[in-house]
Short mmCIF file of N, CA, C and O and ligand atoms in Angstrom, two decimals:
data_model
loop_
_atom_site.label_atom_id
_atom_site.label_comp_id
_atom_site.label_asym_id
_atom_site.label_seq_id
_atom_site.Cartn_x
_atom_site.Cartn_y
_atom_site.Cartn_z
N MET A 1 13.04 13.17 0.50
CA MET A 1 12.39 12.19 1.38
C MET A 1 11.71 12.84 2.58
O MET A 1 10.88 12.24 3.22
N THR A 2 12.08 14.09 2.85
CA THR A 2 11.55 14.68 4.07
C THR A 2 10.53 15.78 3.81
O THR A 2 9.83 16.18 4.71
N THR A 3 10.46 16.24 2.56
CA THR A 3 9.50 17.30 2.29
C THR A 3 8.35 16.76 1.45
O THR A 3 8.58 16.02 0.51
N PRO A 4 7.11 17.13 1.79
CA PRO A 4 5.96 16.57 1.10
C PRO A 4 5.99 16.80 -0.41
O PRO A 4 5.57 15.95 -1.17
N ASP A 5 6.46 17.93 -0.84
CA ASP A 5 6.39 18.24 -2.26
C ASP A 5 7.78 18.36 -2.89
O ASP A 5 7.96 19.02 -3.91
N GLY A 6 8.73 17.70 -2.29
CA GLY A 6 10.09 17.74 -2.82
C GLY A 6 10.20 16.91 -4.08
O GLY A 6 9.25 16.29 -4.53
N PRO A 7 11.40 16.88 -4.68
CA PRO A 7 11.60 16.10 -5.89
C PRO A 7 11.44 14.62 -5.62
O PRO A 7 11.58 14.17 -4.49
N GLU A 8 11.14 13.91 -6.69
CA GLU A 8 10.96 12.46 -6.53
C GLU A 8 12.32 11.81 -6.26
O GLU A 8 13.21 11.82 -7.10
N THR A 9 12.48 11.30 -5.07
CA THR A 9 13.74 10.63 -4.71
C THR A 9 13.39 9.30 -4.07
O THR A 9 13.39 9.17 -2.85
N PRO A 10 13.06 8.30 -4.91
CA PRO A 10 12.58 7.04 -4.35
C PRO A 10 13.55 6.47 -3.32
O PRO A 10 14.74 6.37 -3.56
N GLU A 11 12.97 6.13 -2.20
CA GLU A 11 13.75 5.48 -1.16
C GLU A 11 14.18 4.13 -1.69
O GLU A 11 13.49 3.53 -2.53
N GLY A 12 15.32 3.64 -1.26
CA GLY A 12 15.74 2.32 -1.69
C GLY A 12 14.62 1.33 -1.45
O GLY A 12 13.96 1.38 -0.42
N GLY A 13 14.38 0.45 -2.39
CA GLY A 13 13.27 -0.48 -2.29
C GLY A 13 13.29 -1.25 -0.99
O GLY A 13 12.26 -1.46 -0.37
N HIS A 14 14.47 -1.62 -0.55
CA HIS A 14 14.53 -2.43 0.66
C HIS A 14 14.17 -1.61 1.90
O HIS A 14 13.64 -2.14 2.85
N ALA A 15 14.44 -0.32 1.85
CA ALA A 15 14.06 0.54 2.97
C ALA A 15 12.54 0.62 3.08
O ALA A 15 11.99 0.57 4.18
N LEU A 16 11.89 0.71 1.93
CA LEU A 16 10.42 0.76 1.94
C LEU A 16 9.87 -0.58 2.45
O LEU A 16 8.89 -0.61 3.22
N GLU A 17 10.49 -1.66 2.05
CA GLU A 17 10.07 -2.98 2.53
C GLU A 17 10.27 -3.10 4.05
O GLU A 17 9.42 -3.66 4.76
N ALA A 18 11.34 -2.55 4.53
CA ALA A 18 11.59 -2.59 5.99
C ALA A 18 10.52 -1.83 6.74
O ALA A 18 10.06 -2.25 7.82
N ARG A 19 10.09 -0.72 6.16
CA ARG A 19 9.02 0.07 6.81
C ARG A 19 7.70 -0.70 6.80
O ARG A 19 6.91 -0.63 7.75
N ALA A 20 7.45 -1.45 5.72
CA ALA A 20 6.23 -2.27 5.66
C ALA A 20 6.27 -3.36 6.73
O ALA A 20 5.26 -3.66 7.38
N ALA A 21 7.44 -3.93 6.92
CA ALA A 21 7.59 -4.98 7.95
C ALA A 21 7.38 -4.39 9.35
O ALA A 21 6.75 -5.01 10.22
N THR A 22 7.88 -3.20 9.56
CA THR A 22 7.66 -2.51 10.85
C THR A 22 6.18 -2.25 11.07
O THR A 22 5.64 -2.47 12.16
N ALA A 23 5.54 -1.79 10.00
CA ALA A 23 4.11 -1.46 10.10
C ALA A 23 3.28 -2.70 10.38
O ALA A 23 2.24 -2.62 11.06
N GLN A 24 3.72 -3.84 9.88
CA GLN A 24 2.94 -5.08 10.10
C GLN A 24 2.74 -5.34 11.59
O GLN A 24 1.71 -5.86 12.00
N ARG A 25 3.71 -4.95 12.40
CA ARG A 25 3.61 -5.18 13.85
C ARG A 25 2.49 -4.36 14.47
O ARG A 25 2.07 -4.62 15.60
N LYS A 26 2.03 -3.33 13.76
CA LYS A 26 0.98 -2.46 14.29
C LYS A 26 -0.42 -2.90 13.86
O LYS A 26 -1.41 -2.23 14.16
N ALA A 27 -0.50 -4.01 13.13
CA ALA A 27 -1.80 -4.48 12.65
C ALA A 27 -2.73 -4.77 13.83
O ALA A 27 -2.30 -5.26 14.88
N TYR A 28 -4.01 -4.45 13.63
CA TYR A 28 -5.05 -4.81 14.59
C TYR A 28 -5.92 -5.84 13.87
O TYR A 28 -6.80 -5.48 13.08
N ALA A 29 -5.61 -7.10 14.08
CA ALA A 29 -6.28 -8.16 13.32
C ALA A 29 -6.71 -9.31 14.23
O ALA A 29 -6.30 -10.46 14.02
N PRO A 30 -7.54 -9.00 15.24
CA PRO A 30 -7.93 -10.05 16.19
C PRO A 30 -8.84 -11.11 15.59
O PRO A 30 -8.97 -12.19 16.15
N TYR A 31 -9.49 -10.82 14.47
CA TYR A 31 -10.46 -11.76 13.90
C TYR A 31 -9.81 -12.67 12.87
O TYR A 31 -9.86 -13.89 13.00
N SER A 32 -9.19 -12.09 11.87
CA SER A 32 -8.57 -12.92 10.83
C SER A 32 -7.19 -13.43 11.25
O SER A 32 -6.72 -14.43 10.72
N LYS A 33 -6.55 -12.72 12.16
CA LYS A 33 -5.16 -13.01 12.54
C LYS A 33 -4.20 -12.83 11.36
O LYS A 33 -3.04 -13.26 11.43
N PHE A 34 -4.69 -12.25 10.28
CA PHE A 34 -3.86 -12.03 9.09
C PHE A 34 -3.33 -10.60 9.18
O PHE A 34 -4.04 -9.63 8.88
N ARG A 35 -2.10 -10.48 9.62
CA ARG A 35 -1.53 -9.17 9.89
C ARG A 35 -0.82 -8.64 8.64
O ARG A 35 0.00 -9.34 8.04
N VAL A 36 -1.16 -7.41 8.28
CA VAL A 36 -0.60 -6.81 7.07
C VAL A 36 -0.04 -5.43 7.41
O VAL A 36 -0.67 -4.65 8.13
N GLY A 37 1.13 -5.16 6.88
CA GLY A 37 1.72 -3.83 6.99
C GLY A 37 1.99 -3.28 5.60
O GLY A 37 2.23 -4.05 4.66
N ALA A 38 1.92 -1.98 5.47
CA ALA A 38 2.19 -1.35 4.17
C ALA A 38 3.02 -0.09 4.40
O ALA A 38 2.91 0.55 5.45
N ALA A 39 3.84 0.22 3.41
CA ALA A 39 4.55 1.50 3.41
C ALA A 39 4.46 2.07 2.01
O ALA A 39 4.78 1.37 1.04
N VAL A 40 3.94 3.29 1.92
CA VAL A 40 3.85 3.95 0.62
C VAL A 40 4.84 5.10 0.58
O VAL A 40 5.06 5.78 1.58
N GLN A 41 5.45 5.26 -0.59
CA GLN A 41 6.21 6.49 -0.82
C GLN A 41 5.34 7.38 -1.69
O GLN A 41 4.98 7.02 -2.81
N MET A 42 4.96 8.53 -1.11
CA MET A 42 4.10 9.47 -1.83
C MET A 42 4.69 10.87 -1.71
O MET A 42 4.98 11.33 -0.60
N SER A 43 4.85 11.52 -2.87
CA SER A 43 5.45 12.86 -2.92
C SER A 43 6.75 12.92 -2.13
O SER A 43 7.03 13.89 -1.42
N GLY A 44 7.52 11.85 -2.20
CA GLY A 44 8.84 11.83 -1.60
C GLY A 44 8.89 11.47 -0.13
O GLY A 44 9.97 11.38 0.44
N GLN A 45 7.74 11.24 0.47
CA GLN A 45 7.68 10.88 1.89
C GLN A 45 7.15 9.46 2.05
O GLN A 45 6.38 8.99 1.22
N VAL A 46 7.53 8.83 3.14
CA VAL A 46 7.05 7.47 3.40
C VAL A 46 6.01 7.51 4.52
O VAL A 46 6.20 8.17 5.54
N PHE A 47 4.92 6.77 4.28
CA PHE A 47 3.84 6.66 5.27
C PHE A 47 3.53 5.19 5.48
O PHE A 47 3.49 4.41 4.52
N GLU A 48 3.28 4.83 6.72
CA GLU A 48 2.98 3.44 7.06
C GLU A 48 1.48 3.24 7.25
O GLU A 48 0.75 4.17 7.61
N GLY A 49 1.06 1.99 7.06
CA GLY A 49 -0.31 1.61 7.37
C GLY A 49 -0.33 0.16 7.80
O GLY A 49 0.59 -0.60 7.53
N ALA A 50 -1.39 -0.21 8.52
CA ALA A 50 -1.60 -1.60 8.91
C ALA A 50 -3.09 -1.86 8.89
O ALA A 50 -3.89 -0.91 9.02
N ASN A 51 -3.47 -3.12 8.71
CA ASN A 51 -4.91 -3.39 8.68
C ASN A 51 -5.53 -3.19 10.06
O ASN A 51 -4.91 -3.49 11.09
N VAL A 52 -6.74 -2.66 10.05
CA VAL A 52 -7.48 -2.39 11.28
C VAL A 52 -8.85 -3.05 11.13
O VAL A 52 -9.66 -2.62 10.31
N GLU A 53 -9.06 -4.11 11.89
CA GLU A 53 -10.30 -4.87 11.76
C GLU A 53 -11.37 -4.37 12.72
O GLU A 53 -11.10 -3.55 13.61
N ASN A 54 -12.58 -4.88 12.52
CA ASN A 54 -13.72 -4.47 13.34
C ASN A 54 -14.62 -5.67 13.57
O ASN A 54 -14.74 -6.54 12.69
N ALA A 55 -15.29 -5.71 14.72
CA ALA A 55 -16.22 -6.79 15.03
C ALA A 55 -17.33 -6.85 13.98
O ALA A 55 -17.88 -7.92 13.71
N SER A 56 -17.65 -5.72 13.40
CA SER A 56 -18.52 -5.69 12.23
C SER A 56 -17.59 -5.81 11.03
O SER A 56 -17.03 -4.82 10.54
N TYR A 57 -17.37 -7.04 10.60
CA TYR A 57 -16.24 -7.37 9.73
C TYR A 57 -16.07 -6.46 8.52
O TYR A 57 -14.96 -6.13 8.12
N GLY A 58 -17.22 -6.06 7.94
CA GLY A 58 -17.15 -5.27 6.72
C GLY A 58 -16.54 -3.90 6.90
O GLY A 58 -16.22 -3.22 5.92
N LEU A 59 -16.39 -3.48 8.14
CA LEU A 59 -15.80 -2.16 8.40
C LEU A 59 -14.28 -2.21 8.45
O LEU A 59 -13.61 -1.18 8.58
N THR A 60 -13.73 -3.40 8.35
CA THR A 60 -12.27 -3.56 8.34
C THR A 60 -11.65 -2.76 7.21
O THR A 60 -12.22 -2.66 6.13
N ILE A 61 -10.48 -2.20 7.48
CA ILE A 61 -9.76 -1.49 6.41
C ILE A 61 -8.37 -2.11 6.24
O ILE A 61 -7.72 -2.48 7.22
N CYS A 62 -7.96 -2.22 5.01
CA CYS A 62 -6.67 -2.85 4.68
C CYS A 62 -5.51 -1.91 4.98
O CYS A 62 -5.65 -0.68 4.98
N ALA A 63 -4.35 -2.52 5.15
CA ALA A 63 -3.12 -1.79 5.44
C ALA A 63 -2.79 -0.77 4.35
O ALA A 63 -2.38 0.37 4.64
N GLU A 64 -2.99 -1.15 3.12
CA GLU A 64 -2.62 -0.27 2.00
C GLU A 64 -3.41 1.02 2.04
O GLU A 64 -2.88 2.12 1.81
N ARG A 65 -4.72 0.89 2.31
CA ARG A 65 -5.55 2.11 2.32
C ARG A 65 -5.25 2.98 3.53
O ARG A 65 -5.29 4.21 3.44
N VAL A 66 -4.95 2.38 4.66
CA VAL A 66 -4.55 3.18 5.82
C VAL A 66 -3.32 4.01 5.48
O VAL A 66 -3.24 5.21 5.79
N ALA A 67 -2.36 3.40 4.80
CA ALA A 67 -1.12 4.12 4.44
C ALA A 67 -1.41 5.25 3.45
O ALA A 67 -0.92 6.38 3.61
N VAL A 68 -2.21 4.95 2.44
CA VAL A 68 -2.50 5.97 1.42
C VAL A 68 -3.29 7.12 2.03
O VAL A 68 -3.03 8.30 1.75
N PHE A 69 -4.22 6.82 2.92
CA PHE A 69 -5.02 7.89 3.50
C PHE A 69 -4.19 8.73 4.47
O PHE A 69 -4.39 9.94 4.60
N ALA A 70 -3.23 8.11 5.13
CA ALA A 70 -2.32 8.89 5.99
C ALA A 70 -1.51 9.86 5.13
O ALA A 70 -1.31 11.02 5.51
N ALA A 71 -1.09 9.40 3.97
CA ALA A 71 -0.33 10.27 3.06
C ALA A 71 -1.21 11.43 2.58
O ALA A 71 -0.79 12.59 2.59
N ALA A 72 -2.44 11.09 2.18
CA ALA A 72 -3.34 12.14 1.68
C ALA A 72 -3.60 13.19 2.76
O ALA A 72 -3.65 14.39 2.48
N LEU A 73 -3.75 12.73 3.99
CA LEU A 73 -3.99 13.65 5.10
C LEU A 73 -2.82 14.61 5.29
O LEU A 73 -2.99 15.75 5.72
N ALA A 74 -1.62 14.14 4.95
CA ALA A 74 -0.42 14.97 5.08
C ALA A 74 -0.17 15.81 3.82
O ALA A 74 0.84 16.51 3.73
N GLY A 75 -1.05 15.69 2.86
CA GLY A 75 -0.91 16.49 1.64
C GLY A 75 -0.04 15.86 0.58
O GLY A 75 0.30 16.50 -0.42
N ALA A 76 0.33 14.61 0.75
CA ALA A 76 1.15 13.89 -0.23
C ALA A 76 0.22 13.12 -1.16
O ALA A 76 -0.45 12.18 -0.75
N HIS A 77 0.18 13.53 -2.41
CA HIS A 77 -0.82 12.99 -3.34
C HIS A 77 -0.23 12.23 -4.52
O HIS A 77 -0.98 11.78 -5.38
N ARG A 78 1.09 12.14 -4.60
CA ARG A 78 1.71 11.49 -5.77
C ARG A 78 2.32 10.15 -5.34
O ARG A 78 3.36 10.12 -4.66
N LEU A 79 1.68 9.08 -5.75
CA LEU A 79 2.17 7.74 -5.37
C LEU A 79 3.37 7.35 -6.23
O LEU A 79 3.30 7.39 -7.46
N GLU A 80 4.43 6.94 -5.55
CA GLU A 80 5.66 6.55 -6.25
C GLU A 80 5.99 5.07 -6.09
O GLU A 80 6.50 4.45 -7.02
N ALA A 81 5.71 4.52 -4.94
CA ALA A 81 6.01 3.09 -4.71
C ALA A 81 5.25 2.64 -3.47
O ALA A 81 4.91 3.44 -2.60
N ILE A 82 5.02 1.32 -3.40
CA ILE A 82 4.39 0.75 -2.21
C ILE A 82 4.99 -0.62 -1.93
O ILE A 82 5.29 -1.38 -2.86
N ALA A 83 5.16 -0.91 -0.66
CA ALA A 83 5.57 -2.25 -0.24
C ALA A 83 4.54 -2.75 0.76
O ALA A 83 4.01 -1.99 1.57
N VAL A 84 4.25 -4.05 0.68
CA VAL A 84 3.25 -4.68 1.54
C VAL A 84 3.88 -5.91 2.18
O VAL A 84 4.56 -6.69 1.50
N CYS A 85 3.66 -6.06 3.47
CA CYS A 85 4.24 -7.19 4.19
C CYS A 85 3.15 -8.00 4.89
O CYS A 85 2.35 -7.44 5.65
N SER A 86 3.11 -9.29 4.61
CA SER A 86 2.16 -10.18 5.28
C SER A 86 2.89 -11.48 5.61
O SER A 86 4.08 -11.62 5.31
N ASP A 87 2.15 -12.42 6.18
CA ASP A 87 2.76 -13.73 6.45
C ASP A 87 2.39 -14.76 5.39
O ASP A 87 2.68 -15.95 5.55
N ALA A 88 1.73 -14.31 4.34
CA ALA A 88 1.31 -15.24 3.29
C ALA A 88 2.51 -15.70 2.46
O ALA A 88 3.47 -14.97 2.27
N SER A 89 2.42 -16.93 1.99
CA SER A 89 3.44 -17.46 1.09
C SER A 89 2.74 -18.15 -0.09
O SER A 89 1.99 -19.11 0.13
N PRO A 90 2.94 -17.64 -1.31
CA PRO A 90 3.75 -16.48 -1.68
C PRO A 90 3.15 -15.19 -1.11
O PRO A 90 1.96 -15.16 -0.78
N PRO A 91 3.94 -14.13 -1.04
CA PRO A 91 3.47 -12.87 -0.46
C PRO A 91 2.21 -12.37 -1.19
O PRO A 91 2.13 -12.45 -2.41
N SER A 92 1.24 -11.88 -0.42
CA SER A 92 -0.05 -11.52 -1.03
C SER A 92 -0.01 -10.10 -1.60
O SER A 92 0.60 -9.20 -1.03
N SER A 93 -0.70 -9.93 -2.71
CA SER A 93 -0.77 -8.64 -3.40
C SER A 93 -1.98 -7.86 -2.87
O SER A 93 -2.88 -8.43 -2.26
N PRO A 94 -2.02 -6.55 -3.12
CA PRO A 94 -3.14 -5.73 -2.64
C PRO A 94 -4.48 -6.19 -3.22
O PRO A 94 -4.56 -6.60 -4.39
N CYS A 95 -5.53 -6.11 -2.41
CA CYS A 95 -6.87 -6.50 -2.87
C CYS A 95 -7.36 -5.50 -3.93
O CYS A 95 -6.78 -4.43 -4.14
N GLY A 96 -8.45 -5.85 -4.56
CA GLY A 96 -8.98 -5.02 -5.63
C GLY A 96 -9.35 -3.61 -5.19
O GLY A 96 -9.08 -2.64 -5.89
N ALA A 97 -9.96 -3.49 -4.02
CA ALA A 97 -10.34 -2.16 -3.52
C ALA A 97 -9.10 -1.30 -3.32
O ALA A 97 -9.08 -0.11 -3.67
N CYS A 98 -8.05 -1.89 -2.77
CA CYS A 98 -6.82 -1.13 -2.55
C CYS A 98 -6.16 -0.75 -3.87
O CYS A 98 -5.59 0.33 -4.01
N ARG A 99 -6.23 -1.63 -4.84
CA ARG A 99 -5.65 -1.30 -6.16
C ARG A 99 -6.33 -0.06 -6.73
O ARG A 99 -5.68 0.81 -7.30
N GLN A 100 -7.65 0.02 -6.57
CA GLN A 100 -8.37 1.18 -7.07
C GLN A 100 -7.95 2.45 -6.33
O GLN A 100 -7.78 3.51 -6.94
N VAL A 101 -7.77 2.36 -5.04
CA VAL A 101 -7.35 3.52 -4.25
C VAL A 101 -5.93 3.93 -4.62
O VAL A 101 -5.61 5.12 -4.74
N LEU A 102 -5.07 2.96 -4.85
CA LEU A 102 -3.70 3.28 -5.27
C LEU A 102 -3.72 4.00 -6.62
O LEU A 102 -3.00 4.99 -6.82
N LEU A 103 -4.58 3.53 -7.52
CA LEU A 103 -4.66 4.13 -8.85
C LEU A 103 -5.01 5.60 -8.79
O LEU A 103 -4.54 6.41 -9.60
N GLU A 104 -5.85 5.95 -7.82
CA GLU A 104 -6.30 7.34 -7.67
C GLU A 104 -5.12 8.31 -7.56
O GLU A 104 -5.18 9.44 -8.03
N PHE A 105 -4.04 7.84 -6.94
CA PHE A 105 -2.91 8.73 -6.66
C PHE A 105 -1.70 8.45 -7.55
O PHE A 105 -0.60 8.92 -7.24
N ALA A 106 -1.90 7.67 -8.61
CA ALA A 106 -0.78 7.30 -9.48
C ALA A 106 -0.88 8.01 -10.82
O ALA A 106 -1.66 7.60 -11.68
N PRO A 107 -0.10 9.07 -11.03
CA PRO A 107 -0.15 9.74 -12.31
C PRO A 107 0.30 8.82 -13.45
O PRO A 107 -0.17 8.94 -14.57
N ASP A 108 1.21 7.90 -13.14
CA ASP A 108 1.70 6.95 -14.14
C ASP A 108 1.77 5.55 -13.51
O ASP A 108 2.80 5.17 -12.95
N PRO A 109 0.68 4.79 -13.62
CA PRO A 109 0.64 3.47 -12.95
C PRO A 109 1.74 2.53 -13.39
O PRO A 109 2.15 1.65 -12.62
N ALA A 110 2.25 2.73 -14.61
CA ALA A 110 3.34 1.85 -15.09
C ALA A 110 4.66 2.16 -14.38
O ALA A 110 5.59 1.36 -14.42
N ALA A 111 4.73 3.32 -13.73
CA ALA A 111 5.96 3.72 -13.05
C ALA A 111 5.92 3.45 -11.55
O ALA A 111 6.89 3.76 -10.85
N VAL A 112 4.81 2.90 -11.08
CA VAL A 112 4.66 2.62 -9.64
C VAL A 112 4.97 1.15 -9.38
O VAL A 112 4.28 0.26 -9.91
N THR A 113 5.97 0.89 -8.58
CA THR A 113 6.30 -0.49 -8.22
C THR A 113 5.55 -0.91 -6.97
O THR A 113 5.53 -0.19 -5.97
N VAL A 114 4.91 -2.07 -7.05
CA VAL A 114 4.21 -2.66 -5.92
C VAL A 114 4.99 -3.92 -5.53
O VAL A 114 5.11 -4.85 -6.32
N THR A 115 5.53 -3.91 -4.33
CA THR A 115 6.33 -5.04 -3.87
C THR A 115 5.64 -5.71 -2.70
O THR A 115 5.17 -5.05 -1.78
N ALA A 116 5.56 -7.02 -2.75
CA ALA A 116 4.97 -7.79 -1.64
C ALA A 116 6.06 -8.68 -1.05
O ALA A 116 6.79 -9.35 -1.79
N ILE A 117 6.14 -8.66 0.27
CA ILE A 117 7.14 -9.47 0.96
C ILE A 117 6.47 -10.26 2.08
O ILE A 117 5.32 -9.99 2.44
N ASN A 118 7.19 -11.21 2.62
CA ASN A 118 6.71 -11.90 3.81
C ASN A 118 7.86 -12.15 4.77
O ASN A 118 9.03 -11.82 4.46
N SER A 119 7.52 -12.74 5.89
CA SER A 119 8.52 -12.93 6.94
C SER A 119 9.52 -14.03 6.57
O SER A 119 10.56 -14.17 7.23
N LEU A 120 9.23 -14.80 5.52
CA LEU A 120 10.18 -15.83 5.07
C LEU A 120 11.25 -15.25 4.15
O LEU A 120 12.15 -15.97 3.71
N GLY A 121 11.11 -13.97 3.82
CA GLY A 121 12.07 -13.35 2.92
C GLY A 121 11.70 -13.50 1.46
O GLY A 121 12.50 -13.17 0.58
N GLU A 122 10.48 -13.98 1.20
CA GLU A 122 10.04 -14.08 -0.20
C GLU A 122 9.58 -12.71 -0.69
O GLU A 122 9.13 -11.89 0.10
N ARG A 123 9.66 -12.52 -2.02
CA ARG A 123 9.33 -11.22 -2.58
C ARG A 123 8.67 -11.41 -3.95
O ARG A 123 9.11 -12.25 -4.73
N ARG A 124 7.62 -10.62 -4.18
CA ARG A 124 7.03 -10.54 -5.53
C ARG A 124 6.87 -9.06 -5.85
O ARG A 124 6.66 -8.25 -4.95
N ALA A 125 6.94 -8.72 -7.11
CA ALA A 125 6.80 -7.31 -7.49
C ALA A 125 6.08 -7.19 -8.83
O ALA A 125 6.20 -8.05 -9.70
N TRP A 126 5.31 -6.12 -8.92
CA TRP A 126 4.56 -5.80 -10.13
C TRP A 126 4.62 -4.27 -10.30
O TRP A 126 4.98 -3.55 -9.38
N THR A 127 4.15 -3.82 -11.47
CA THR A 127 3.80 -2.40 -11.56
C THR A 127 2.32 -2.29 -11.23
O THR A 127 1.56 -3.26 -11.37
N LEU A 128 1.91 -1.09 -10.83
CA LEU A 128 0.48 -0.90 -10.54
C LEU A 128 -0.34 -1.11 -11.82
O LEU A 128 -1.46 -1.63 -11.77
N ALA A 129 0.22 -0.76 -12.96
CA ALA A 129 -0.48 -0.96 -14.24
C ALA A 129 -0.76 -2.43 -14.48
O ALA A 129 -1.80 -2.80 -15.05
N GLU A 130 0.13 -3.30 -14.04
CA GLU A 130 -0.10 -4.74 -14.20
C GLU A 130 -1.22 -5.21 -13.28
O GLU A 130 -1.98 -6.11 -13.64
N LEU A 131 -1.31 -4.62 -12.10
CA LEU A 131 -2.30 -5.08 -11.13
C LEU A 131 -3.70 -4.56 -11.41
O LEU A 131 -4.68 -5.18 -11.00
N ILE A 132 -3.79 -3.39 -12.06
CA ILE A 132 -5.11 -2.84 -12.37
C ILE A 132 -5.08 -2.22 -13.77
O ILE A 132 -5.07 -1.00 -13.92
N PRO A 133 -5.05 -3.09 -14.79
CA PRO A 133 -5.01 -2.59 -16.16
C PRO A 133 -6.34 -1.95 -16.55
O PRO A 133 -7.41 -2.43 -16.13
N ASP A 134 -6.28 -0.89 -17.31
CA ASP A 134 -7.50 -0.21 -17.79
C ASP A 134 -8.45 0.16 -16.65
O ASP A 134 -9.67 0.05 -16.78
N GLY A 135 -7.89 0.56 -15.53
CA GLY A 135 -8.71 0.90 -14.37
C GLY A 135 -9.48 2.20 -14.57
O GLY A 135 -9.16 3.01 -15.44
N PHE A 136 -10.50 2.36 -13.74
CA PHE A 136 -11.32 3.57 -13.79
C PHE A 136 -10.60 4.69 -13.04
O PHE A 136 -10.14 4.49 -11.92
N SER A 137 -10.52 5.85 -13.66
CA SER A 137 -9.86 6.97 -12.99
C SER A 137 -10.70 8.23 -13.17
O SER A 137 -11.66 8.25 -13.95
N GLY A 138 -10.29 9.28 -12.48
CA GLY A 138 -11.00 10.55 -12.58
C GLY A 138 -11.02 11.11 -13.99
O GLY A 138 -11.84 11.95 -14.31
N ARG A 139 -10.11 10.61 -14.82
CA ARG A 139 -10.08 11.10 -16.21
C ARG A 139 -11.36 10.73 -16.96
O ARG A 139 -11.69 11.33 -17.97
N GLU A 140 -12.04 9.72 -16.45
CA GLU A 140 -13.29 9.29 -17.10
C GLU A 140 -14.46 10.23 -16.75
O GLU A 140 -15.48 10.22 -17.42
N LEU A 141 -14.32 10.98 -15.70
CA LEU A 141 -15.44 11.78 -15.19
C LEU A 141 -15.55 13.10 -15.96
O LEU A 141 -14.54 13.64 -16.42
N PRO A 142 -16.78 13.62 -16.08
CA PRO A 142 -16.96 14.87 -16.82
C PRO A 142 -16.31 16.06 -16.11
O PRO A 142 -16.13 16.03 -14.91
N1 THU B 201 -5.94 -7.17 4.10
C1 THU B 201 -5.09 -6.14 3.91
O1 THU B 201 -4.73 -5.43 4.86
N2 THU B 201 -4.64 -5.89 2.65
C2 THU B 201 -5.00 -6.59 1.55
O2 THU B 201 -4.66 -6.23 0.44
C3 THU B 201 -5.80 -7.80 1.69
C4 THU B 201 -6.41 -8.02 3.03
C5 THU B 201 -6.43 -7.44 5.45
C6 THU B 201 -7.88 -7.15 5.66
C7 THU B 201 -8.22 -8.08 6.79
O3 THU B 201 -7.91 -7.44 8.02
C8 THU B 201 -7.29 -9.24 6.62
O4 THU B 201 -6.26 -8.80 5.75
C9 THU B 201 -7.94 -10.48 6.03
O5 THU B 201 -8.63 -10.19 4.88
#
């Protein structure tokens, strides 16, 4: 859990969810007021993200991508699990753009658990393969 390239030791699912809930408090969402937190476990380490909005709305970035890019910056490239926390009921799943970014770092999308939670204590979970079946990956490129 502490070394970027250590063995895969998935953090307890609830611990990852707790980190997503913590990250939600860091959201910058003055326009939508829809605050999202994410926590990814990549290469054995956990990284947090939150949505960061912009007055030029299209420049907004989702919590999931902030978390994944923080991991990539730290050299952690193997996605193992992700938890997302919002106030939506039922808990909202990652958007299509984020699913594609998650796929980039998932050697085995069927082995990646995506969990969505909310402040009411509701929970939904999928595998990444369920969320983006037959997705485009670098394997398609020459
Ligand atoms: N948002 C996320 O952070 N993750 C998602 O998967 C869906 C949407 C953010 C973007 C924007 O700041 C707000 O939620 C409303 O779309």
